[in-house]
Amino acid sequence: MTKASGIDNGQRRLNGPQTSGRNYRNLSEARFDTATDEDVAVPMRDGVQLRADVHRPAEPGRYPVLIAASPYPRQIQNSGAPLGFVEAGASDFFVPRGYVHVIANCRGTGGSDGVFGFFDGQERQDMYDLVEWAAAQPWSDGNVGMVGISYFAMTQMEAAVGRPPHLKAIMPIAGSFDLYDAAMHHGLASISFLTPFLYMVGMTSGRTNAFWRSTLLKAVSALLRTPAIHKKFETANGEAALTGLRALLKLHHDPHPWDDLWRAIIVEHPLRDAWWDERNLMPLLERVEVPVYLGCDWQNVPLHLPATFPTLQGLVNSKHVQTVMLGEHGLAWPWESLHIEALAWFDHWLKGHDTGILEGPKFRYVIPEAEGWHAADSWPVAGTAHRAFALRADGGLSDEEGPSGDRTLMVLGGGVNRPQVSKTDPPASLVWQTPPLAEDVDMVGDIELQLDAASTAPDTAWIAVLQDVDAEGKTTEVTAGYLRAGLRKVDEDLSRTGAPVLACRTFEAVPIGETVRYRIPLVANARRFKAGHQIRLHLTSDDQDPTTPASMTFRHANVGMSCLNRVRSSSRVLLPIVGASA
C-alpha cells in the first residue's frame, strides 16, 4: 500500500483545515510510491548552482512539478518539526498523487552556491531559472506550479513577475511581497523578528549534510511524526515559532552576509530607497499572468497579513485570482493545512481536472469567533461601512466624543540613567474601550486610526493594538498599526477611507507642541466581538516592555527620544462594521 498523508483512513493524518469549506471532485488519488534524489545541482544563468531535493513518483514517467524554494534548510522540510521554517508542504501528500515536489535552497543557503541577497533582483532571476530547469527534466511533463507558505510564498511571486514560460499556477499563502512593509512597519523596525530571522538563516546555512541528514535528526524526525506527538503541533502558532527562533540567537553564524543584511535594514536604510525598491514586488504585480491563489491567517498581523489585500488588488492581469482567509491555527507548523485545497487548485491548472475549485465566489473567509465560512465576490467585502469611534478624554470608546480634552502618555529613550519610574509619571500607554456590547458586532475590512496628537519631541512612535476583551477581562489581540511619526506623510492618490498609504520616503520632524493629525493604518482584519465583550484600543510609543500588548510578540526598536505625547479627544478609530450605515 502506498504510504501517503491525507485525511483518509490509513493515511498519515495532516494537521490543520484542509479546504475553504468546500467539497471537490476528480482529485488525484494517492497511488505512487516515492523516490528522492538529494542535493541535485540546479545551474543558474551566471554559473552558480543551487541545490535541491527532488521528491518524485518512483514509477518512471513525466509528471507535473511543484517547486518550493526558500533560504530554509530543505533537508528538514519533511521532518515533521514544529518550526516556523518548515513550510514547503508535505511531500508524502503531493508525490503519491502524481506530482514531483522539488524543494530548493536559494543561493547562499543550504549548500547552494553564491551569496544570499534577501529577496533581491538576483533571487528573482534564480526563481525564473529554477522553474525552467524543472520543466526540462526527464521526470517533468513541462507543467510547473509552486507551493509553500511564508518565504516559500515570496519566491513564488518572484518567479511569477518574471513570467517563466512553463510556470502555470502558484499558491503563495502567507507571503510578504514588499520587504520594507514586512520589516520596517512604517519606519519602526520589527526587531523581535528581524534579528532572530537573520541569525537563524545564517546559522542554518552554515550547517552541512553531516548535520541535517544525521542519524540523530532522522530519529528525532521519526519521533515527531508519530501520530500522538504530531497531533499536538496543530496549534503551534507564531508566538511559539518566535520563541524557537530566539533560542538560536546565541549560536554561531558567519557575519557575511547575515550581519551585513541586518545592518542594511536596521541602520543604513531607515526610509524607502533604492535598496528597498529592489526588494518590492508590488509595482511588478501587473506582470503576473498565471493563476494565483492567495491567502493568510487573520492572526499574522505583524508579518504576512499586511501584504495580502494590496497584492489581491495589484494582480490586475492574472488569469484567475482567488483568496482564502483562515482563523486561529489555520497555518500551524509544520505547514500541512490547505493541502486538499492545493490539490484541487493544481489538479485543475496542471493536470486539467475538473475539480470545482473555480466555482463560487473568489474570496472565502472565516470571521474569528463566528461559525462557518463566508464568501464574497471582492475585497473590501460588500455590506460593511466604517463606524467612527471617538477616543474620549475619559477613556471611553464610543460614537460620541463627549467633553473635549486630552490624555498623556510618556516614553523614555535609552540611557536616561533612571533606576525606576516615579508615581508621578504619566503612564507609558493608554487604553480606550467601549461599554459591554449589547449584541454581537462583526467587523471585516480596512481599519484606520485618525490620531490627533501633540509631542514634546521632534519624532516619536505610535503603536496601536485593537483588542477584544471578554466578560472576565481576558484580552485577545485582534490587529495592530504602526507609525514612526516623522514618516507620517500620506499618499492621498493611493489612499482611501480606512486604508491610508504611507510613502515612508521622506522624514519630516514633528512640530513640537503642535497638534498633528496622523492617519495610521491598522492591518485589515475580521472579528466577531460577542455580546458582553468590549472593544479596546491600546496605544503606546514603545512596545519593548514585555507586559505591553504586541501581536505575535513582535516588538519594535525604540525611536530613542524621551517625550510626552498628548492624544486629543478629536481622534477617531474607524472600524468596518458589517451592516453599519455608511
Coordinates of C-alpha atoms in Angstrom, one line a residue:
M1 CA 0.0 0.0 0.0
T2 CA 1.4 3.4 -0.9
K3 CA 2.5 5.5 2.1
A4 CA 0.8 8.8 1.9
S5 CA -0.5 11.6 4.1
G6 CA -4.0 13.0 3.8
I7 CA -7.4 12.8 5.6
D8 CA -8.5 9.3 4.8
N9 CA -8.2 6.2 7.0
G10 CA -4.8 4.6 6.8
Q11 CA -3.0 7.8 5.8
R12 CA -0.7 9.9 7.9
R13 CA -3.1 12.5 9.2
L14 CA -2.5 16.1 8.2
N15 CA -2.9 18.9 10.7
G16 CA -5.0 22.0 10.1
P17 CA -8.0 22.9 7.9
Q18 CA -7.7 21.2 4.5
T19 CA -10.2 23.2 2.4
S20 CA -12.0 26.5 2.4
G21 CA -15.2 24.7 3.4
R22 CA -16.0 23.2 0.1
N23 CA -16.1 19.7 -1.4
Y24 CA -14.1 18.9 -4.6
R25 CA -14.3 16.3 -7.3
N26 CA -11.9 14.4 -9.6
L27 CA -9.0 14.8 -7.3
S28 CA -5.8 12.8 -7.9
E29 CA -5.7 9.7 -5.8
A30 CA -2.6 8.5 -3.8
R31 CA -1.2 5.6 -5.8
F32 CA 2.5 6.3 -6.3
D33 CA 5.5 5.3 -4.2
T34 CA 8.1 8.0 -3.6
A35 CA 11.8 8.2 -4.8
T36 CA 14.1 11.0 -3.7
D37 CA 17.2 12.5 -5.4
E38 CA 19.1 14.5 -2.8
D39 CA 21.4 17.5 -3.4
V40 CA 20.7 17.8 -7.1
A41 CA 22.6 20.7 -8.7
V42 CA 20.5 23.3 -10.5
P43 CA 22.5 25.6 -12.8
M44 CA 21.7 29.3 -12.9
R45 CA 22.4 31.6 -15.9
D46 CA 25.6 33.0 -14.1
G47 CA 27.1 29.6 -13.4
V48 CA 26.0 29.4 -9.8
Q49 CA 24.4 26.1 -8.8
L50 CA 21.5 25.9 -6.4
R51 CA 20.9 22.7 -4.5
A52 CA 17.5 20.9 -4.5
D53 CA 16.0 17.7 -3.2
V54 CA 13.7 16.1 -5.8
H55 CA 10.9 14.0 -4.4
R56 CA 9.2 12.2 -7.3
P57 CA 6.9 9.2 -8.1
A58 CA 9.1 6.1 -8.2
E59 CA 7.3 4.9 -11.3
P60 CA 9.2 6.2 -14.4
G61 CA 7.2 8.8 -16.3
R62 CA 6.7 12.5 -16.7
Y63 CA 4.7 14.4 -14.1
P64 CA 3.7 18.0 -13.2
V65 CA 6.1 19.7 -10.8
L66 CA 5.5 21.7 -7.7
I67 CA 8.5 23.8 -6.6
A68 CA 9.1 25.0 -3.1
A69 CA 12.1 27.4 -2.7
S70 CA 13.5 29.3 0.3
P71 CA 16.6 30.0 2.3
Y72 CA 15.5 27.4 4.9
P73 CA 17.1 24.0 5.2
R74 CA 15.5 21.8 2.6
Q75 CA 16.8 18.7 4.3
I76 CA 14.3 19.0 7.2
Q77 CA 11.2 20.2 5.3
N78 CA 9.7 16.7 5.7
S79 CA 10.9 16.2 9.3
G80 CA 7.7 17.0 11.0
A81 CA 9.4 19.6 13.2
P82 CA 7.1 22.3 14.5
L83 CA 9.4 25.1 13.5
G84 CA 8.5 28.3 11.8
F85 CA 10.6 27.5 8.8
V86 CA 9.2 24.0 7.9
E87 CA 6.8 25.3 5.3
A88 CA 7.4 23.6 2.0
G89 CA 4.4 21.3 2.2
A90 CA 4.2 17.6 2.7
S91 CA 6.0 15.6 0.0
D92 CA 4.2 12.5 1.2
F93 CA 0.9 14.2 0.2
F94 CA 1.8 15.6 -3.2
V95 CA 4.1 12.9 -4.6
P96 CA 1.8 9.9 -4.1
R97 CA -0.8 11.9 -6.0
G98 CA 1.4 12.2 -9.1
Y99 CA 3.5 15.4 -8.6
V100 CA 7.2 15.9 -8.4
H101 CA 8.0 18.0 -5.3
V102 CA 11.2 20.0 -5.8
I103 CA 12.4 21.6 -2.6
A104 CA 15.3 24.0 -3.4
N105 CA 17.5 26.4 -1.4
C106 CA 18.1 30.0 -2.5
R107 CA 21.6 31.0 -3.4
G108 CA 23.9 31.2 -0.4
T109 CA 21.8 28.9 1.7
G110 CA 21.6 25.2 2.4
G111 CA 24.6 24.3 0.3
S112 CA 23.6 26.4 -2.7
D113 CA 26.5 28.5 -4.2
G114 CA 26.6 32.3 -4.2
V115 CA 25.6 34.9 -1.7
F116 CA 22.1 35.4 -0.2
G117 CA 20.6 38.7 -1.2
F118 CA 17.3 38.6 0.8
F119 CA 14.5 39.0 -1.8
D120 CA 16.6 40.9 -4.3
G121 CA 16.7 41.1 -8.1
Q122 CA 19.2 38.2 -8.3
E123 CA 16.8 35.9 -6.5
R124 CA 14.0 36.7 -9.0
Q125 CA 16.3 35.6 -11.8
D126 CA 17.1 32.5 -9.9
M127 CA 13.5 31.6 -9.5
Y128 CA 12.9 32.0 -13.2
D129 CA 15.8 29.7 -14.0
L130 CA 14.7 27.2 -11.4
V131 CA 11.2 26.9 -13.0
E132 CA 12.6 26.5 -16.5
W133 CA 15.2 23.9 -15.3
A134 CA 12.4 21.8 -13.6
A135 CA 10.3 21.9 -16.8
A136 CA 13.2 20.4 -18.8
Q137 CA 14.0 17.4 -16.6
P138 CA 13.2 13.9 -17.7
W139 CA 10.7 13.4 -14.9
S140 CA 8.8 16.6 -15.8
D141 CA 5.8 17.0 -18.2
G142 CA 6.6 20.7 -18.5
N143 CA 3.8 21.9 -16.3
V144 CA 5.2 23.7 -13.3
G145 CA 3.5 25.1 -10.2
M146 CA 4.9 26.5 -7.0
V147 CA 3.8 25.8 -3.4
G148 CA 4.6 26.6 0.2
I149 CA 4.0 29.4 2.7
S150 CA 5.9 32.4 4.1
Y151 CA 9.3 32.7 2.3
F152 CA 8.2 29.8 0.0
A153 CA 5.3 32.1 -1.0
M154 CA 7.6 35.0 -1.6
T155 CA 9.7 33.1 -4.1
Q156 CA 6.6 32.1 -5.9
M157 CA 5.7 35.7 -6.6
E158 CA 9.4 36.4 -7.5
A159 CA 9.1 33.7 -10.2
A160 CA 5.7 34.9 -11.4
V161 CA 6.7 38.5 -12.1
G162 CA 9.4 37.1 -14.3
R163 CA 7.0 35.2 -16.4
P164 CA 8.9 31.9 -17.0
P165 CA 7.1 30.2 -19.9
H166 CA 6.5 26.9 -18.0
L167 CA 5.0 28.3 -14.8
K168 CA 1.3 27.5 -14.9
A169 CA -0.1 28.4 -11.4
I170 CA 1.1 29.5 -7.9
M171 CA -0.4 29.3 -4.4
P172 CA 1.5 31.9 -2.3
I173 CA -0.2 31.6 1.0
A174 CA 1.0 34.0 3.8
G175 CA 3.6 35.8 1.8
S176 CA 5.2 39.3 2.0
F177 CA 6.0 40.9 -1.3
D178 CA 7.3 44.2 -0.1
L179 CA 10.2 43.7 2.3
Y180 CA 10.1 47.2 3.8
D181 CA 6.4 46.7 4.7
A182 CA 7.2 43.4 6.4
A183 CA 10.4 44.5 8.2
M184 CA 10.0 48.2 9.0
H185 CA 6.3 48.8 9.8
H186 CA 6.2 52.4 8.6
G187 CA 9.6 53.2 9.9
L188 CA 9.6 51.1 13.1
A189 CA 12.0 48.2 12.8
S190 CA 10.3 44.9 13.6
I191 CA 13.3 43.9 15.7
S192 CA 11.8 40.9 17.5
F193 CA 11.5 39.2 14.1
L194 CA 14.4 40.5 12.1
T195 CA 17.2 39.7 14.4
P196 CA 16.2 36.1 15.1
F197 CA 15.3 35.5 11.4
L198 CA 18.7 36.6 10.0
Y199 CA 20.6 34.8 12.8
M200 CA 18.5 31.7 12.1
V201 CA 19.1 31.7 8.4
G202 CA 22.8 32.4 8.9
M203 CA 23.2 29.6 11.4
T204 CA 21.3 27.0 9.4
S205 CA 23.1 28.0 6.2
G206 CA 26.4 27.2 7.9
R207 CA 25.4 23.6 8.6
T208 CA 26.2 20.8 6.2
N209 CA 24.5 17.5 5.4
A210 CA 26.6 15.9 8.1
F211 CA 24.2 17.6 10.5
W212 CA 20.9 17.8 8.5
R213 CA 21.0 14.2 7.3
S214 CA 22.5 12.7 10.5
T215 CA 21.2 9.6 12.2
L216 CA 20.2 11.7 15.2
L217 CA 17.9 14.1 13.2
K218 CA 16.4 11.2 11.4
A219 CA 15.5 9.6 14.7
V220 CA 14.0 12.8 16.0
S221 CA 12.0 13.2 12.8
A222 CA 10.6 9.7 13.2
L223 CA 9.5 10.6 16.8
L224 CA 8.0 13.9 15.7
R225 CA 5.9 12.2 13.1
T226 CA 4.3 9.7 15.4
P227 CA 0.5 10.4 15.5
A228 CA 0.2 11.3 19.1
I229 CA 3.1 13.8 19.0
H230 CA 2.3 15.2 15.6
K231 CA -1.3 15.9 16.6
K232 CA 0.0 18.3 19.3
F233 CA 1.6 20.6 16.7
E234 CA -1.7 21.6 15.1
T235 CA -1.8 24.6 17.4
A236 CA 1.8 25.6 17.0
N237 CA 1.5 29.4 16.4
G238 CA 3.6 32.4 15.6
E239 CA 4.5 33.1 19.2
A240 CA 5.8 29.6 19.7
A241 CA 7.8 29.9 16.5
L242 CA 9.3 33.2 17.5
T243 CA 10.3 31.7 20.9
G244 CA 12.1 28.9 19.0
L245 CA 13.9 31.4 16.8
R246 CA 15.1 33.4 19.8
A247 CA 16.8 30.2 21.2
L248 CA 19.1 30.3 18.1
L249 CA 20.5 33.8 18.8
K250 CA 23.5 32.5 20.8
L251 CA 24.5 30.0 18.1
H252 CA 27.3 30.9 15.7
H253 CA 26.7 32.3 12.3
D254 CA 29.1 33.9 9.7
P255 CA 29.0 37.7 9.8
H256 CA 28.8 37.9 6.0
P257 CA 26.2 38.3 4.6
W258 CA 23.9 38.0 7.6
D259 CA 25.2 40.8 9.8
D260 CA 25.6 42.9 6.6
L261 CA 21.9 42.4 5.8
W262 CA 20.9 43.2 9.4
R263 CA 22.9 46.4 9.4
A264 CA 21.5 47.4 6.0
I265 CA 17.9 47.1 7.3
I266 CA 18.3 48.4 10.8
V267 CA 21.0 51.1 10.4
E268 CA 21.6 52.1 6.8
H269 CA 18.2 52.3 5.2
P270 CA 15.5 53.6 7.6
L271 CA 13.5 55.1 4.8
R272 CA 12.3 53.6 1.5
D273 CA 15.1 54.0 -1.1
A274 CA 16.6 52.1 -4.0
W275 CA 17.8 49.3 -1.7
W276 CA 14.2 48.6 -0.6
D277 CA 12.8 49.2 -4.1
E278 CA 14.8 46.3 -5.4
R279 CA 13.0 44.1 -2.8
N280 CA 9.5 45.3 -3.5
L281 CA 7.3 43.3 -5.9
M282 CA 4.2 45.4 -5.6
P283 CA 4.9 47.6 -8.6
L284 CA 5.6 44.4 -10.6
L285 CA 2.4 42.6 -9.8
E286 CA 0.8 43.8 -13.1
R287 CA 3.3 41.5 -14.8
V288 CA 1.8 38.4 -13.2
E289 CA -0.4 36.5 -15.7
V290 CA -0.6 33.0 -14.2
P291 CA -3.5 32.0 -11.8
V292 CA -2.8 32.9 -8.2
Y293 CA -4.3 31.5 -5.1
L294 CA -3.7 34.0 -2.2
G295 CA -4.4 33.7 1.5
C296 CA -3.3 34.2 5.0
D297 CA -4.5 33.7 8.6
W298 CA -6.1 36.7 10.3
Q299 CA -3.6 36.4 13.2
N300 CA -0.5 37.0 11.1
V301 CA -0.8 40.8 11.7
P302 CA 2.9 41.9 12.0
L303 CA 4.3 39.9 9.2
H304 CA 2.4 38.4 6.2
L305 CA -1.2 39.6 6.6
P306 CA -0.5 43.3 5.6
A307 CA 0.6 42.2 2.1
T308 CA -2.5 40.1 1.3
F309 CA -5.0 42.7 0.3
P310 CA -2.7 45.1 -1.6
T311 CA -1.5 42.1 -3.5
L312 CA -5.0 40.9 -4.3
Q313 CA -5.8 44.4 -5.7
G314 CA -2.5 44.6 -7.6
L315 CA -2.9 41.3 -9.6
V316 CA -4.9 43.0 -12.4
N317 CA -3.6 40.8 -15.2
S318 CA -3.6 37.4 -13.6
K319 CA -5.8 34.8 -15.4
H320 CA -7.6 34.0 -12.2
V321 CA -7.2 35.1 -8.6
Q322 CA -8.9 33.7 -5.5
T323 CA -8.3 34.1 -1.8
V324 CA -8.8 32.2 1.4
M325 CA -8.6 33.8 4.9
L326 CA -8.1 31.4 7.8
G327 CA -8.8 31.6 11.5
E328 CA -6.7 30.7 14.5
H329 CA -4.2 27.9 13.9
G330 CA -5.0 27.9 10.2
L331 CA -1.3 27.9 9.4
A332 CA 0.4 25.9 12.2
W333 CA 3.8 24.3 11.8
P334 CA 4.9 22.1 10.2
W335 CA 2.8 23.5 7.4
E336 CA 0.2 20.9 6.4
S337 CA -3.0 22.9 6.1
L338 CA -4.9 23.5 2.9
H339 CA -3.3 20.6 1.1
I340 CA -6.6 19.3 -0.3
E341 CA -7.3 22.9 -1.4
A342 CA -3.9 22.9 -3.1
L343 CA -4.6 19.6 -4.8
A344 CA -7.8 20.9 -6.2
W345 CA -6.0 24.0 -7.4
F346 CA -3.1 22.3 -9.1
D347 CA -5.1 19.4 -10.4
H348 CA -7.1 22.0 -12.3
W349 CA -4.3 24.1 -13.6
L350 CA -1.5 21.5 -14.1
K351 CA -3.5 18.3 -14.9
G352 CA -6.7 19.7 -16.5
H353 CA -9.0 18.0 -14.0
D354 CA -12.5 19.5 -13.4
T355 CA -12.2 19.8 -9.6
G356 CA -14.7 22.6 -9.0
I357 CA -12.0 24.8 -7.4
L358 CA -13.0 27.8 -9.6
E359 CA -16.7 27.6 -8.7
G360 CA -18.4 30.2 -6.5
P361 CA -17.2 33.4 -5.0
K362 CA -13.5 34.0 -5.2
F363 CA -13.0 35.4 -1.7
R364 CA -13.6 32.9 1.1
Y365 CA -13.0 33.7 4.7
V366 CA -13.8 32.9 8.3
I367 CA -14.7 35.5 10.9
P368 CA -12.8 34.6 14.1
E369 CA -15.3 33.8 16.9
A370 CA -18.1 33.2 14.4
E371 CA -19.1 29.9 12.9
G372 CA -18.6 28.6 9.4
W373 CA -17.3 30.0 6.2
H374 CA -18.2 33.2 4.5
A375 CA -17.9 34.2 0.8
A376 CA -17.7 37.4 -1.2
D377 CA -17.0 38.4 -4.8
S378 CA -14.4 41.0 -3.9
W379 CA -12.4 42.9 -1.3
P380 CA -13.4 45.0 0.6
V381 CA -16.5 42.8 1.2
A382 CA -19.9 44.3 0.5
G383 CA -22.3 45.2 3.3
T384 CA -19.8 46.9 5.6
A385 CA -19.4 50.5 6.5
H386 CA -16.9 52.4 8.6
R387 CA -18.1 53.4 12.1
A388 CA -16.1 56.1 13.8
F389 CA -15.4 55.6 17.5
A390 CA -14.1 58.6 19.4
L391 CA -11.1 58.3 21.7
R392 CA -12.8 60.1 24.6
A393 CA -11.0 62.2 27.2
D394 CA -12.5 59.9 29.9
G395 CA -11.0 56.7 28.3
G396 CA -14.2 55.6 26.7
L397 CA -14.5 54.5 23.1
S398 CA -17.9 55.5 21.6
D399 CA -19.8 57.2 18.9
E400 CA -19.9 60.4 20.8
E401 CA -16.8 62.4 21.8
G402 CA -18.2 63.9 24.9
P403 CA -16.4 66.8 26.6
S404 CA -13.2 67.6 24.7
G405 CA -9.9 67.0 26.3
D406 CA -6.7 65.1 26.0
R407 CA -4.8 62.2 27.7
T408 CA -1.0 61.9 28.1
L409 CA 1.5 59.1 27.8
M410 CA 5.2 59.3 28.5
V411 CA 8.0 57.5 26.6
L412 CA 11.7 57.4 27.7
G413 CA 14.6 57.0 25.3
G414 CA 17.6 54.9 26.2
G415 CA 20.4 55.9 28.6
V416 CA 18.4 58.2 30.9
N417 CA 20.1 56.6 34.0
R418 CA 16.8 56.4 35.9
P419 CA 16.6 53.3 38.2
Q420 CA 12.8 53.2 38.4
V421 CA 9.6 55.0 37.3
S422 CA 8.0 57.6 39.6
K423 CA 4.5 57.6 40.9
T424 CA 4.0 61.0 39.4
D425 CA 5.0 59.9 35.9
P426 CA 2.2 59.7 33.2
P427 CA 1.5 56.2 32.0
A428 CA 3.6 54.5 29.3
S429 CA 0.4 53.6 27.4
L430 CA -3.2 54.5 27.2
V431 CA -6.4 52.5 26.6
W432 CA -9.9 53.4 25.4
Q433 CA -12.7 50.8 25.4
T434 CA -16.4 50.5 24.7
P435 CA -19.0 49.6 27.3
P436 CA -20.0 45.9 27.1
L437 CA -21.6 45.3 23.8
A438 CA -25.4 44.7 23.8
E439 CA -25.2 42.4 20.8
D440 CA -22.6 40.7 18.6
V441 CA -20.7 43.0 16.3
D442 CA -19.0 41.7 13.2
M443 CA -16.0 43.6 11.8
V444 CA -14.5 42.8 8.4
G445 CA -12.2 45.1 6.4
D446 CA -9.8 48.0 6.5
I447 CA -9.2 49.8 9.8
E448 CA -7.8 53.3 10.3
L449 CA -6.7 55.3 13.4
Q450 CA -7.1 59.1 12.8
L451 CA -4.9 60.3 15.7
D452 CA -4.8 63.9 16.7
A453 CA -1.8 64.3 19.0
A454 CA 1.0 66.6 20.1
S455 CA 4.5 65.7 21.2
T456 CA 7.4 67.3 23.1
A457 CA 9.9 65.7 20.8
P458 CA 10.6 66.0 17.0
D459 CA 10.0 62.3 16.5
T460 CA 8.1 59.5 18.3
A461 CA 6.4 56.2 17.6
W462 CA 2.7 55.3 17.5
I463 CA 1.8 51.7 18.1
A464 CA -1.9 50.9 18.3
V465 CA -3.3 47.5 19.2
L466 CA -7.0 46.7 18.8
Q467 CA -8.2 44.1 21.4
D468 CA -11.3 42.0 22.2
V469 CA -12.0 42.0 26.0
D470 CA -14.3 39.2 27.2
A471 CA -16.6 39.4 30.2
E472 CA -13.9 38.0 32.5
G473 CA -11.4 40.6 31.4
K474 CA -9.3 38.3 29.2
T475 CA -7.9 40.2 26.2
T476 CA -7.2 39.0 22.7
E477 CA -5.1 41.0 20.2
V478 CA -7.1 41.4 17.0
T479 CA -4.9 43.7 14.9
A480 CA -2.4 46.5 15.1
G481 CA -1.0 49.5 13.4
Y482 CA 2.4 51.2 13.5
L483 CA 4.0 54.5 12.5
R484 CA 7.1 56.5 13.1
A485 CA 5.8 60.0 13.5
G486 CA 8.4 61.6 11.2
L487 CA 7.2 59.3 8.3
R488 CA 3.5 60.4 8.6
K489 CA 3.1 61.7 5.0
V490 CA 0.2 60.1 3.3
D491 CA 0.0 59.4 -0.4
E492 CA -3.5 60.7 -0.9
D493 CA -3.8 59.4 -4.5
L494 CA -3.4 55.8 -3.4
S495 CA -5.3 56.1 -0.1
R496 CA -9.0 55.5 0.7
T497 CA -11.0 55.8 3.9
G498 CA -9.8 53.1 6.2
A499 CA -6.6 52.4 4.2
P500 CA -4.2 55.3 4.1
V501 CA -0.9 54.6 2.2
L502 CA 2.2 56.0 3.8
A503 CA 5.1 56.7 1.4
C504 CA 7.9 56.4 4.0
R505 CA 10.4 58.1 1.7
T506 CA 11.0 61.5 3.4
F507 CA 11.4 62.4 7.1
E508 CA 9.5 65.4 8.4
A509 CA 10.2 66.5 12.0
V510 CA 7.1 66.7 14.3
P511 CA 6.4 70.3 15.2
I512 CA 6.9 70.3 19.0
G513 CA 3.8 71.0 21.0
E514 CA 1.5 71.3 18.0
T515 CA -1.4 69.1 17.3
V516 CA -0.8 66.9 14.3
R517 CA -3.3 64.6 12.6
Y518 CA -1.9 61.1 11.8
R519 CA -3.6 58.6 9.6
I520 CA -2.4 55.2 10.8
P521 CA -3.5 52.1 9.0
L522 CA -4.2 49.2 11.3
V523 CA -3.8 45.8 9.5
A524 CA -7.1 44.9 7.8
N525 CA -8.9 42.2 9.8
A526 CA -12.1 40.4 10.8
R527 CA -13.6 39.6 14.1
R528 CA -16.9 38.9 15.8
F529 CA -17.0 40.9 19.1
K530 CA -19.5 39.0 21.0
A531 CA -22.3 40.4 23.2
G532 CA -20.9 41.3 26.6
H533 CA -17.4 41.8 25.3
Q534 CA -15.7 45.2 25.0
I535 CA -13.6 46.6 22.1
R536 CA -10.4 48.1 23.4
L537 CA -7.7 50.3 21.7
H538 CA -4.3 50.2 23.3
L539 CA -1.8 53.0 22.4
T540 CA 1.8 53.3 23.2
S541 CA 5.0 54.9 21.8
D542 CA 7.3 52.0 22.9
D543 CA 6.4 48.3 23.0
Q544 CA 9.7 46.9 24.3
D545 CA 8.2 46.2 27.7
P546 CA 7.2 42.6 27.7
T547 CA 4.0 43.5 29.5
T548 CA 2.9 45.7 26.6
P549 CA 0.5 44.1 24.2
A550 CA 2.2 43.1 20.9
S551 CA 0.7 40.9 18.1
M552 CA 2.6 37.6 18.0
T553 CA 5.0 39.2 20.5
F554 CA 6.7 41.1 17.6
R555 CA 8.2 44.2 19.1
H556 CA 10.0 47.3 17.7
A557 CA 13.2 49.2 18.0
N558 CA 12.7 52.3 20.2
V559 CA 12.8 55.7 18.3
G560 CA 15.0 56.8 21.1
M561 CA 13.5 60.2 22.1
S562 CA 12.1 60.9 25.6
C563 CA 8.8 62.8 25.4
L564 CA 5.2 63.4 26.5
N565 CA 2.6 62.6 23.9
R566 CA -0.8 64.1 24.3
V567 CA -3.8 62.5 22.5
R568 CA -6.8 64.7 21.7
S569 CA -10.4 63.5 22.1
S570 CA -11.0 64.5 18.5
S571 CA -9.1 61.3 17.5
R572 CA -11.2 58.5 15.9
V573 CA -10.7 54.9 15.1
L574 CA -12.7 53.7 12.0
L575 CA -13.9 50.1 12.2
P576 CA -15.5 48.3 9.3
I577 CA -18.8 47.0 10.8
V578 CA -21.0 44.6 8.9
G579 CA -24.5 46.0 8.5
A580 CA -23.5 49.5 9.7
S581 CA -24.8 52.6 7.9
A582 CA -22.3 54.5 5.8

